[in-house]
XYZ file of C-alpha atoms in Angstrom:
521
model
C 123.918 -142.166 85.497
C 121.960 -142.963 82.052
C 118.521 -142.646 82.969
C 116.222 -142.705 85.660
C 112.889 -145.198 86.392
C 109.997 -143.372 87.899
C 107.977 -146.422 88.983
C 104.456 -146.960 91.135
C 105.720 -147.109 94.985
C 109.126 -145.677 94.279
C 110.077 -144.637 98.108
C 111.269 -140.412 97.963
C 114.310 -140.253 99.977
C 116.976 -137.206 99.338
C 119.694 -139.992 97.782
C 116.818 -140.701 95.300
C 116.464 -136.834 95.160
C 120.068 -136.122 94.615
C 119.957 -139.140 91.660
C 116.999 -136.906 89.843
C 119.165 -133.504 90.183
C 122.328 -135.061 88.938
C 119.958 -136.802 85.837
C 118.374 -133.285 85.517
C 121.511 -131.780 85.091
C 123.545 -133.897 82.876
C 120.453 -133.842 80.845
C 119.697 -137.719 80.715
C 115.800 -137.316 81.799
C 114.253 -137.733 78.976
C 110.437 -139.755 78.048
C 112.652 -142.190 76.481
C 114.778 -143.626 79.706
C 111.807 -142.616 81.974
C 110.396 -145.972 82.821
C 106.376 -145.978 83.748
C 103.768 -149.184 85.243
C 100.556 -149.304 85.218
C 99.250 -148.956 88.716
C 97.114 -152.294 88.133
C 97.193 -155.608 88.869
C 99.817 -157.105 86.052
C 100.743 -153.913 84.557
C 103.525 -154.437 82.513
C 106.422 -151.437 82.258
C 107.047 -149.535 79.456
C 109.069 -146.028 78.824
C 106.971 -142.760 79.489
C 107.425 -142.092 75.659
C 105.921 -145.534 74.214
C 103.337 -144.582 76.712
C 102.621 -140.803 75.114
C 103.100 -142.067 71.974
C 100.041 -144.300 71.747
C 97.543 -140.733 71.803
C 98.253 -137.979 69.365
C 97.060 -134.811 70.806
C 96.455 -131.505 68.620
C 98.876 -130.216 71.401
C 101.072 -131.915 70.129
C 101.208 -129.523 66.869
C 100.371 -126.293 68.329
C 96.746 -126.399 68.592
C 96.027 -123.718 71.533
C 92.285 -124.049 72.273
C 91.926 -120.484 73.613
C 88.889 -119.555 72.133
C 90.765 -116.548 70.084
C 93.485 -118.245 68.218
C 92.332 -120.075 64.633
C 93.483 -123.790 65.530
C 92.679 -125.255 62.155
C 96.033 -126.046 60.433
C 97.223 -127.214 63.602
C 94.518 -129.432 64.150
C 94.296 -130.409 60.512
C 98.586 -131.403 60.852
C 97.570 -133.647 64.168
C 94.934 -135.605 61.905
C 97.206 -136.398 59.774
C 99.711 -137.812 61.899
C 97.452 -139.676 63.860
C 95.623 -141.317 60.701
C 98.923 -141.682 59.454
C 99.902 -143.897 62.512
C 96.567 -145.533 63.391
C 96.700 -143.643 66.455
C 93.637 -142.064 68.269
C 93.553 -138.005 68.317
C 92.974 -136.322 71.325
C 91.454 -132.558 72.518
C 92.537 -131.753 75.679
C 89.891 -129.152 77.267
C 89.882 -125.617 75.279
C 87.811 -123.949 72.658
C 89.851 -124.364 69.186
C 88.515 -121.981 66.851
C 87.907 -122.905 63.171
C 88.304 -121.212 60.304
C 85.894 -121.805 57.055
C 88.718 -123.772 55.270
C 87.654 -126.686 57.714
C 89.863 -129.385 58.781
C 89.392 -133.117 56.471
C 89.530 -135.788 58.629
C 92.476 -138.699 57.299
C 90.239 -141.475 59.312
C 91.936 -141.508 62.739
C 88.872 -141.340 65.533
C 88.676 -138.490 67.209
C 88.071 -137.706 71.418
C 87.956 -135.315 73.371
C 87.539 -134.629 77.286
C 84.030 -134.126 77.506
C 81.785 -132.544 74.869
C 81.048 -129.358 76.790
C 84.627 -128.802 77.626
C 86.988 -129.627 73.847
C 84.978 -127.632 71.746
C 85.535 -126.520 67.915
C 83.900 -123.368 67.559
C 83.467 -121.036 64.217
C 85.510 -118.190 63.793
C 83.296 -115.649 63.966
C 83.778 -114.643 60.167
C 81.620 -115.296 57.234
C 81.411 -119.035 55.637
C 80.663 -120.248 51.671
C 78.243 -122.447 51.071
C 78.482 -126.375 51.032
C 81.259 -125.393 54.198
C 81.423 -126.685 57.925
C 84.062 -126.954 60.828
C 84.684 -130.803 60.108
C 84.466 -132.955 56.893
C 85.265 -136.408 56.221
C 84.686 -138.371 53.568
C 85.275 -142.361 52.184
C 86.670 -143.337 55.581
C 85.926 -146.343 57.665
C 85.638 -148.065 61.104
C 86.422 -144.421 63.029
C 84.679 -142.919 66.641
C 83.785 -139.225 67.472
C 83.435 -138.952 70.903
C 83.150 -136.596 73.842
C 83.281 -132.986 71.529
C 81.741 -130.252 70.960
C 80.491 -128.321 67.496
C 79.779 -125.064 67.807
C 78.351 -122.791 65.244
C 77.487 -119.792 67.362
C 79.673 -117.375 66.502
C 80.205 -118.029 62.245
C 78.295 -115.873 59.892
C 76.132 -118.141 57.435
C 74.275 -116.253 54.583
C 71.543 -117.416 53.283
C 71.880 -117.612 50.378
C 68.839 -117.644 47.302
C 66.261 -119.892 46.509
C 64.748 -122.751 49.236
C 66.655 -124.187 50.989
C 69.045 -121.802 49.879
C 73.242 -122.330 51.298
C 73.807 -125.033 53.443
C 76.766 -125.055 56.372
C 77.367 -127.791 59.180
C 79.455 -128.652 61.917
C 80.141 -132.012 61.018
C 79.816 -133.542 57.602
C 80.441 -137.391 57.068
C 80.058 -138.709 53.084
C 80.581 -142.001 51.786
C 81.677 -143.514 54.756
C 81.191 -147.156 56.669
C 81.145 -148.522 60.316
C 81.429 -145.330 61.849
C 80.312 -143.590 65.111
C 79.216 -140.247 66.908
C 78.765 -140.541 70.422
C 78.342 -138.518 73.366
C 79.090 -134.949 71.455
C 77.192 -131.514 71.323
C 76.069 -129.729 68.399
C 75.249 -126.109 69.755
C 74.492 -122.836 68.541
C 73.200 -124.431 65.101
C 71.523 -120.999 63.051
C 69.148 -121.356 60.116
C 70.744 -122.929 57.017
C 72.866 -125.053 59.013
C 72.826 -128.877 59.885
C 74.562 -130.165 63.635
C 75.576 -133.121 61.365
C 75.329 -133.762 58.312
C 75.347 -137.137 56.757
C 75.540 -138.556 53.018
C 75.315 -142.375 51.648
C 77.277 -144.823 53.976
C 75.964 -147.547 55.699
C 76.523 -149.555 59.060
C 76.724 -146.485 61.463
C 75.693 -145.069 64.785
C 74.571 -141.574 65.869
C 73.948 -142.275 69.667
C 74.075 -140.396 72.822
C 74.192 -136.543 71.361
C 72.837 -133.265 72.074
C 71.708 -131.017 69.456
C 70.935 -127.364 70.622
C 68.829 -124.788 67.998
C 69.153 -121.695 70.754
C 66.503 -119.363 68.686
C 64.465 -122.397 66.734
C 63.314 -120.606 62.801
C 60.820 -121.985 60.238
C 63.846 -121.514 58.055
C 65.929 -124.152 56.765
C 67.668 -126.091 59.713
C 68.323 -129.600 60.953
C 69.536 -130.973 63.969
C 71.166 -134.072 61.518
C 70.107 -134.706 58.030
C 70.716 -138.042 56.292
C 70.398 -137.794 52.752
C 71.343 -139.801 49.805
C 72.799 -137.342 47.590
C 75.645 -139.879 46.954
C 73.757 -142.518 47.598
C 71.097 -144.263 50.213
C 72.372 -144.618 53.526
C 71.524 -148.405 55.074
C 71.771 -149.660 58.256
C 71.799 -146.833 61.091
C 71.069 -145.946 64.254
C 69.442 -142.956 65.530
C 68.989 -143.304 69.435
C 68.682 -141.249 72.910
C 69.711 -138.284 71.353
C 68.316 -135.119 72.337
C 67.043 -132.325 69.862
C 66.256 -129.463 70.744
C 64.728 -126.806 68.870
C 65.095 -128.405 65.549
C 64.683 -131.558 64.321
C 65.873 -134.989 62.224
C 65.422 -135.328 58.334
C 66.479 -138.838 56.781
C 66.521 -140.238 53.553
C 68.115 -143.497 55.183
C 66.677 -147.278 54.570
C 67.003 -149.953 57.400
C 67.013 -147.440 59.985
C 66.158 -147.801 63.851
C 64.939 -144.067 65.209
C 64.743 -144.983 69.180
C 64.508 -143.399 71.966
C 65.034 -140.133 71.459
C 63.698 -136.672 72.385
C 62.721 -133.384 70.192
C 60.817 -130.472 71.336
C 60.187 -126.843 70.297
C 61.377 -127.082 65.984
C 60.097 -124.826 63.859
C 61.022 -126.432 60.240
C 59.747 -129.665 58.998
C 58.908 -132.523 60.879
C 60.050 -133.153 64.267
C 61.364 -136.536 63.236
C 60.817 -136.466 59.303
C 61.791 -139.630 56.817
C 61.541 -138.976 52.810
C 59.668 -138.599 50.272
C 62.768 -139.874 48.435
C 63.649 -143.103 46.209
C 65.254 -145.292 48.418
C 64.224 -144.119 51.836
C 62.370 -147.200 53.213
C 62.176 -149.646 56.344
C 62.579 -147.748 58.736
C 61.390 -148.127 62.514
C 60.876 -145.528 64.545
C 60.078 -146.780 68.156
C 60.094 -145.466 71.734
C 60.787 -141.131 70.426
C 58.951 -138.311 72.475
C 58.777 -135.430 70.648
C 56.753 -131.996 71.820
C 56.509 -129.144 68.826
C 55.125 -125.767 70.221
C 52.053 -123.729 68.307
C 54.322 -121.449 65.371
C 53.797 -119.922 62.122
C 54.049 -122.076 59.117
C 57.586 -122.639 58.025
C 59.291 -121.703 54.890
C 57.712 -124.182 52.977
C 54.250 -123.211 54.066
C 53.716 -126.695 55.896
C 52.814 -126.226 59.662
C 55.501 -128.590 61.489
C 54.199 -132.029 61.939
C 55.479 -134.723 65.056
C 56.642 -137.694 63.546
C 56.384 -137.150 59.259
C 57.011 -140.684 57.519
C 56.939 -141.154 53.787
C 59.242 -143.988 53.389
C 57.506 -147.564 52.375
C 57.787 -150.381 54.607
C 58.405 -148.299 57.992
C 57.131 -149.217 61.339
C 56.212 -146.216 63.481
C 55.554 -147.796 67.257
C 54.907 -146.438 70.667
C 55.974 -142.936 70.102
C 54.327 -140.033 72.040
C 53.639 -137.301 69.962
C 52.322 -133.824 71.270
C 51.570 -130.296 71.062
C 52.475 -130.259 67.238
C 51.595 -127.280 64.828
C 50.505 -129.675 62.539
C 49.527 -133.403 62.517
C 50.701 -135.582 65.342
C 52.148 -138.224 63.319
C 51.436 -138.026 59.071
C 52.226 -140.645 56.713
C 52.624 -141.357 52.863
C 54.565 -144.023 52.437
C 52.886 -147.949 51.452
C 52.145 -150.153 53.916
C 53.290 -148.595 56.878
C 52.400 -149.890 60.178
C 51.602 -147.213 62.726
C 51.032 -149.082 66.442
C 50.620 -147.929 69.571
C 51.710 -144.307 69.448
C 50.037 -141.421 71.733
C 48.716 -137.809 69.833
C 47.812 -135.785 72.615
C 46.668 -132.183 71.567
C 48.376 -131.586 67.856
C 47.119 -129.315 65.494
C 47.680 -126.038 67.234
C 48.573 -124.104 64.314
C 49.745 -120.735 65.750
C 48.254 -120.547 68.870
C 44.991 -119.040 67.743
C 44.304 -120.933 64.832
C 42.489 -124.427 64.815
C 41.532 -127.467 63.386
C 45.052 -127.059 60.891
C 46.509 -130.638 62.013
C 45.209 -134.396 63.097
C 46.311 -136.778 65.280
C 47.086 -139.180 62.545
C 46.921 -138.713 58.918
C 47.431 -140.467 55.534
C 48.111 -139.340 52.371
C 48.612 -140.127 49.169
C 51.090 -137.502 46.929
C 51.940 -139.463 44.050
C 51.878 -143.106 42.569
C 55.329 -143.635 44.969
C 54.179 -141.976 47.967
C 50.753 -143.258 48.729
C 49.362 -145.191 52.015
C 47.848 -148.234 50.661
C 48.294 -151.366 52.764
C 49.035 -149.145 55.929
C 47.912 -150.236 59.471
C 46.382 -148.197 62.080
C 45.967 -149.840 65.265
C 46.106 -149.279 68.866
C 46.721 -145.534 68.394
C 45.209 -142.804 71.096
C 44.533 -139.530 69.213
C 43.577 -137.193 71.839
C 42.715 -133.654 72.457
C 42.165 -133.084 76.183
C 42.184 -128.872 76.089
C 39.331 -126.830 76.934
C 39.219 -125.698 73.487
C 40.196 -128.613 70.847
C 42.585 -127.753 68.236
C 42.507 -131.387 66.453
C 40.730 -131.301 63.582
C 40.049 -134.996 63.018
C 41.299 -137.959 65.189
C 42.379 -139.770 61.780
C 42.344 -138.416 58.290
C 43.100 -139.591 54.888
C 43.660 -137.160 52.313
C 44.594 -137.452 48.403
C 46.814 -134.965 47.293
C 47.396 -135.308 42.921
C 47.708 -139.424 44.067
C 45.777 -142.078 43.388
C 43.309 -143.716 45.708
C 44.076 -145.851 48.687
C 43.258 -149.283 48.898
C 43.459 -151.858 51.640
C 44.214 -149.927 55.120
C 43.034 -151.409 58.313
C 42.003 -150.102 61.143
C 41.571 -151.973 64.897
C 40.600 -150.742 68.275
C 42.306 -146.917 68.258
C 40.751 -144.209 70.557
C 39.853 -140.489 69.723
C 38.859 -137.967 71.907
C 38.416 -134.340 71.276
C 38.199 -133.099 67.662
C 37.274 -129.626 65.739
C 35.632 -131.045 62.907
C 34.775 -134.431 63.368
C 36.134 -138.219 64.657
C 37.969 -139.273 61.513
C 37.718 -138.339 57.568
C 38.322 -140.941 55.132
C 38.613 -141.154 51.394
C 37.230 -144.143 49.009
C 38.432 -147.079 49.139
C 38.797 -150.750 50.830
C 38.951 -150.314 54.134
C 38.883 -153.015 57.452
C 37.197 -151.575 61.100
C 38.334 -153.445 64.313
C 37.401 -152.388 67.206
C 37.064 -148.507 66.792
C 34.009 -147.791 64.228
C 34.148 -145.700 61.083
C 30.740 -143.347 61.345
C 29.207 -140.770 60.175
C 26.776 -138.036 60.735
C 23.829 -137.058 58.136
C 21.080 -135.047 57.504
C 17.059 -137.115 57.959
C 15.283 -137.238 54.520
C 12.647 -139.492 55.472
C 9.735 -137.899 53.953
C 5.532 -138.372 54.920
C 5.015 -141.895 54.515
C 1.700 -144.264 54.573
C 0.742 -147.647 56.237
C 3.487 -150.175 54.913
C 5.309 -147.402 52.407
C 9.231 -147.991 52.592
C 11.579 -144.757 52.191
C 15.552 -145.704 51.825
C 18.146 -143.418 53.272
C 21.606 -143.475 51.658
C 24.503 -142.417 54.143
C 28.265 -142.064 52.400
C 30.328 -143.525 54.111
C 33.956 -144.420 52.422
C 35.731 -147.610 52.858
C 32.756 -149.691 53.982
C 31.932 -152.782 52.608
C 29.350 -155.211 51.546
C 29.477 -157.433 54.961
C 30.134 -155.014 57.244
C 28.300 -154.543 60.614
C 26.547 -151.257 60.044
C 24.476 -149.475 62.996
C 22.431 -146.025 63.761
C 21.074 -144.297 66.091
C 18.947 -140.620 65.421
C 17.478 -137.500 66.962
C 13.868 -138.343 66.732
C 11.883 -140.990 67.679
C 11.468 -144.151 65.631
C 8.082 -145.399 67.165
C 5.606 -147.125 64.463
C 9.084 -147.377 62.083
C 11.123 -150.177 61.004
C 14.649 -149.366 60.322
C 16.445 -152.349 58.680
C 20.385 -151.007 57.869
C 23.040 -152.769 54.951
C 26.367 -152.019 54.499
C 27.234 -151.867 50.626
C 30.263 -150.188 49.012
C 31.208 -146.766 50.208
C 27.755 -146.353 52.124
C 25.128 -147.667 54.288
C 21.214 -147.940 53.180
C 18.875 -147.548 56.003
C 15.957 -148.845 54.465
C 12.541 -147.103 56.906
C 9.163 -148.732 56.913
C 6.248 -147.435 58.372
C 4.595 -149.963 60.302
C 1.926 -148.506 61.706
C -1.753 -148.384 59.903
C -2.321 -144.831 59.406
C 0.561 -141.851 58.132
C 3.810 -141.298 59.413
C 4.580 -137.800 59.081
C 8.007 -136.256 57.743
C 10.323 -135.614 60.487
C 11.409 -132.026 60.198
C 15.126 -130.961 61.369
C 16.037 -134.393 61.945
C 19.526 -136.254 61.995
C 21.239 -139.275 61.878
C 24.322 -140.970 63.724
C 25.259 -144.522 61.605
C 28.472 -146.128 61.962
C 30.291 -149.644 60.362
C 32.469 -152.502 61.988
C 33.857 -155.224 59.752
C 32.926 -158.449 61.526
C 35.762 -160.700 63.510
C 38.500 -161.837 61.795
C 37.286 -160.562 58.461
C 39.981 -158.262 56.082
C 36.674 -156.724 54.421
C 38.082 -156.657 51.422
């Protein structure tokens, strides 16, 4: 007897029995004559061994996955044979512990089990900087699936200066057409990135779960894309959930969809640039809740959704309970649609009025929101005690002025300081009205004596639709209102035959539309 077939529906009997004993003890059982089919319809037969041989497993090389024993040569020897064969490497469920010589992927995608059950963890030992668990770089077309990071237990000093070191779980440089899916980057610490990416294009980060267990104003990120090596073009961000620290990216072409961040403490919940390159990027569908914390290291308090890069689209995103602003902005001619601020600005709990619901800036000649669109947004502070300092503010910041934003039919509700702020500049109102509130000058005026009362009021334009109400009353006056650049007259006529007396203590309320269809410019 040379060999023995183990096939679907082979009938047990003790002859068949007695066959197996007999192969088991001349020693002729081996992967190689044992024959295996597919239990499916038109499963074609093949030898146990072809069969084993299409998967390499770190098994395979001694990997152990204990939790205690370090796995990383092993690991790093499976990698290589399976890149070496095209083959697919696989992590059976265990903990493989990793020392800070990491493992270098050879391009061979990786899967595992299930991402809370295969698991690379840190030896709990101290790391250098610019070190990780997992590094690959100039590779193509590969998967990460189904695993887990862990960073828990490594030691990660800080190093000096801001940002100071910098560690990851897994690192990804110069490479094309890849993906990570369905994996968990836990117990990331400050200084340390879940994933960290650099140049590349064509890839996917989809389906993850990034876990900050103590969230710090310190340097952190769930992923960063940066461009160190080069601008990254063409990804996808999406339904990923980050928690307790958030997303930086220096990518252009970018969709950010779909995903969810609460409770950071560093930078922006979802943050893109300031950075050559970083541009067109849309970021559609997120939900991301901060939590009322100190300022972080860089003396910024956290803001939702923070956008500098040119071009971007930032749609129906729900933005809330942010340090900071609820979504800010510095990038030209950004579009910002349809997204929900509901009570941002809560600085640390007990201070107010320290974010908006949406802002603009302008930093610098590159970095600057001219051309941006504002429309449809609901900036809203619903709390007993508002912590939103404007519903919309512009703000210049060393750059130049900002020219040519629109505005159209956004809500506010619920401010500390006042509606909306805006600097000078060309400006379009749709819908929602710029206004402002001023002190009454009108001073004691005789039968048919004209007084005119000059309101500032940036961005509006000869044309516009100007209005007014006040806090006295205008009986025996005629109040005839123009829109010119940057302000609105309200020229006051007394119309009455004897003396109109000076109104003492007096305010008023005037407020600017552009007409229909007209760019006000």
């Amino acid at each position: 007897m040379t060999s023995t077939h183990f096939t679907t529906g082979t009938t047990i009997t003790s002859e068949w029995l007695n066959d197996v004993n007999d192969a088991v003890y001349e020693g002729n059982i081996t992967a190689e004559g044992v024959q295996y089919t597919p239990p499916f319809t038109g499963g074609v037969t093949e030898t146990v061994e072809a069969k084993l041989a299409q998967t390499v497993s770190v098994k395979d090389f001694g990997a152990v996955g204990d939790g205690v024993t370090d796995d990383t040569q092993a690991i790093q020897d499976a990698d290589t044979a399976a890149s070496a064969d095209g083959k697919t490497l696989f992590f059976p469920d265990g903990i493989y512990c990793v020392s800070p010589n990491g493992i270098f992927m050879g391009g061979a995608s990786w899967l595992g089990s299930s991402r809370d059950k295969s698991i690379l963890r840190a030896k709990a030992v101290s790391f250098s900087n610019l070190s990780g668990l997992v590094s690959c770089q100039n590779k193509d077309s590969f998967t990460i699936s189904r695993l887990g990071f862990d960073l828990s237990t490594g030691v990660f000093p800080a190093g000096s200066g801001n940002p100071g070191n910098i560690y990851w779980g897994l690192s990804i440089q110069l490479c094309v057409g890849w993906s990570v899916s369905d994996c968990l980057f836990t117990g990331i610490q400050a200084q340390c990135q879940g994933l960290a990416v650099d140049a590349g294009a064509d890839f996917e980060i989809i389906d993850n779960l990034f876990y900050m267990p103590v969230p710090s104003g310190a340097y952190n990120q769930s992923c960063n894309i940066s461009y160190a090596s080069g601008v990254p073009t063409g990804y996808v961000f999406s339904r990923n959930i980050l928690n307790g620290s958030g997303l930086f990216s220096n990518g252009a072409r970018g969709l950010i969809a779909n995903n969810y961040v609460k409770g950071w403490k560093f930078g922006g919940g979802l943050t893109f640039g300031p950075n050559a390159g970083s541009s067109v990027n849309t970021v559609q569908g997120n939900i991301v809740v901060g939590q009322p914390t100190s300022q972080d290291i860089n003396s910024v308090w956290p803001t939702g959704i923070e956008c500098w890069s040119p071009y971007s689209i930032i749609i129906g995103n729900h933005v809330e309970n942010c340090s900071g602003d609820g979504i800010g902005t510095g990038g030209f001619a950004i579009q910002i649609i349809g997204n929900k601020c509901l009570n941002n600005g809560r600085g640390n709990g007990t201070t107010t009025g320290v974010g908006s619901g949406i802002s603009i800036n302008s930093i610098g000649v590159d970095f600057e929101g001219s051309q941006s669109i504002v429309s449809n947004n609901s900036c809203l502070d619903t709390q007993v005690t508002p912590t939103q300092n404007y519903g919309i503010a512009e703000y210049i910041v060393g750059g130049p002025a900002m020219t040519r934003i629109d505005y159209a039919n956004n809500k506010i509700q619920g401010f500390v300081t006042n509606k909306q702020i805006l600097t000078s500049g060309q400006r379009s109102y749709k819908g929602e009205q710029v206004y402002e509130t001023a002190a009454c000058n009108i001073p004691s005026l005789n039968a048919g004596q004209s007084h005119e009362e000059i309101i500032l009021m940036p961005g509006v334009r000869l044309g516009d639709k100007p209005g007014w109400g006040c806090s006295f009353d205008t009986r025996g006056y005629s109040i005839m209102p123009h829109a010119l650049t940057d302000n609105v007259v309200l020229t006051v006529t007394n119309v009455t035959s004897g003396v109109k007396a000076a109104p003492v203590g007096q305010s008023w309320t005037v407020w600017a539309e552009k007409a229909i269809n007209s760019s006000g410019y």
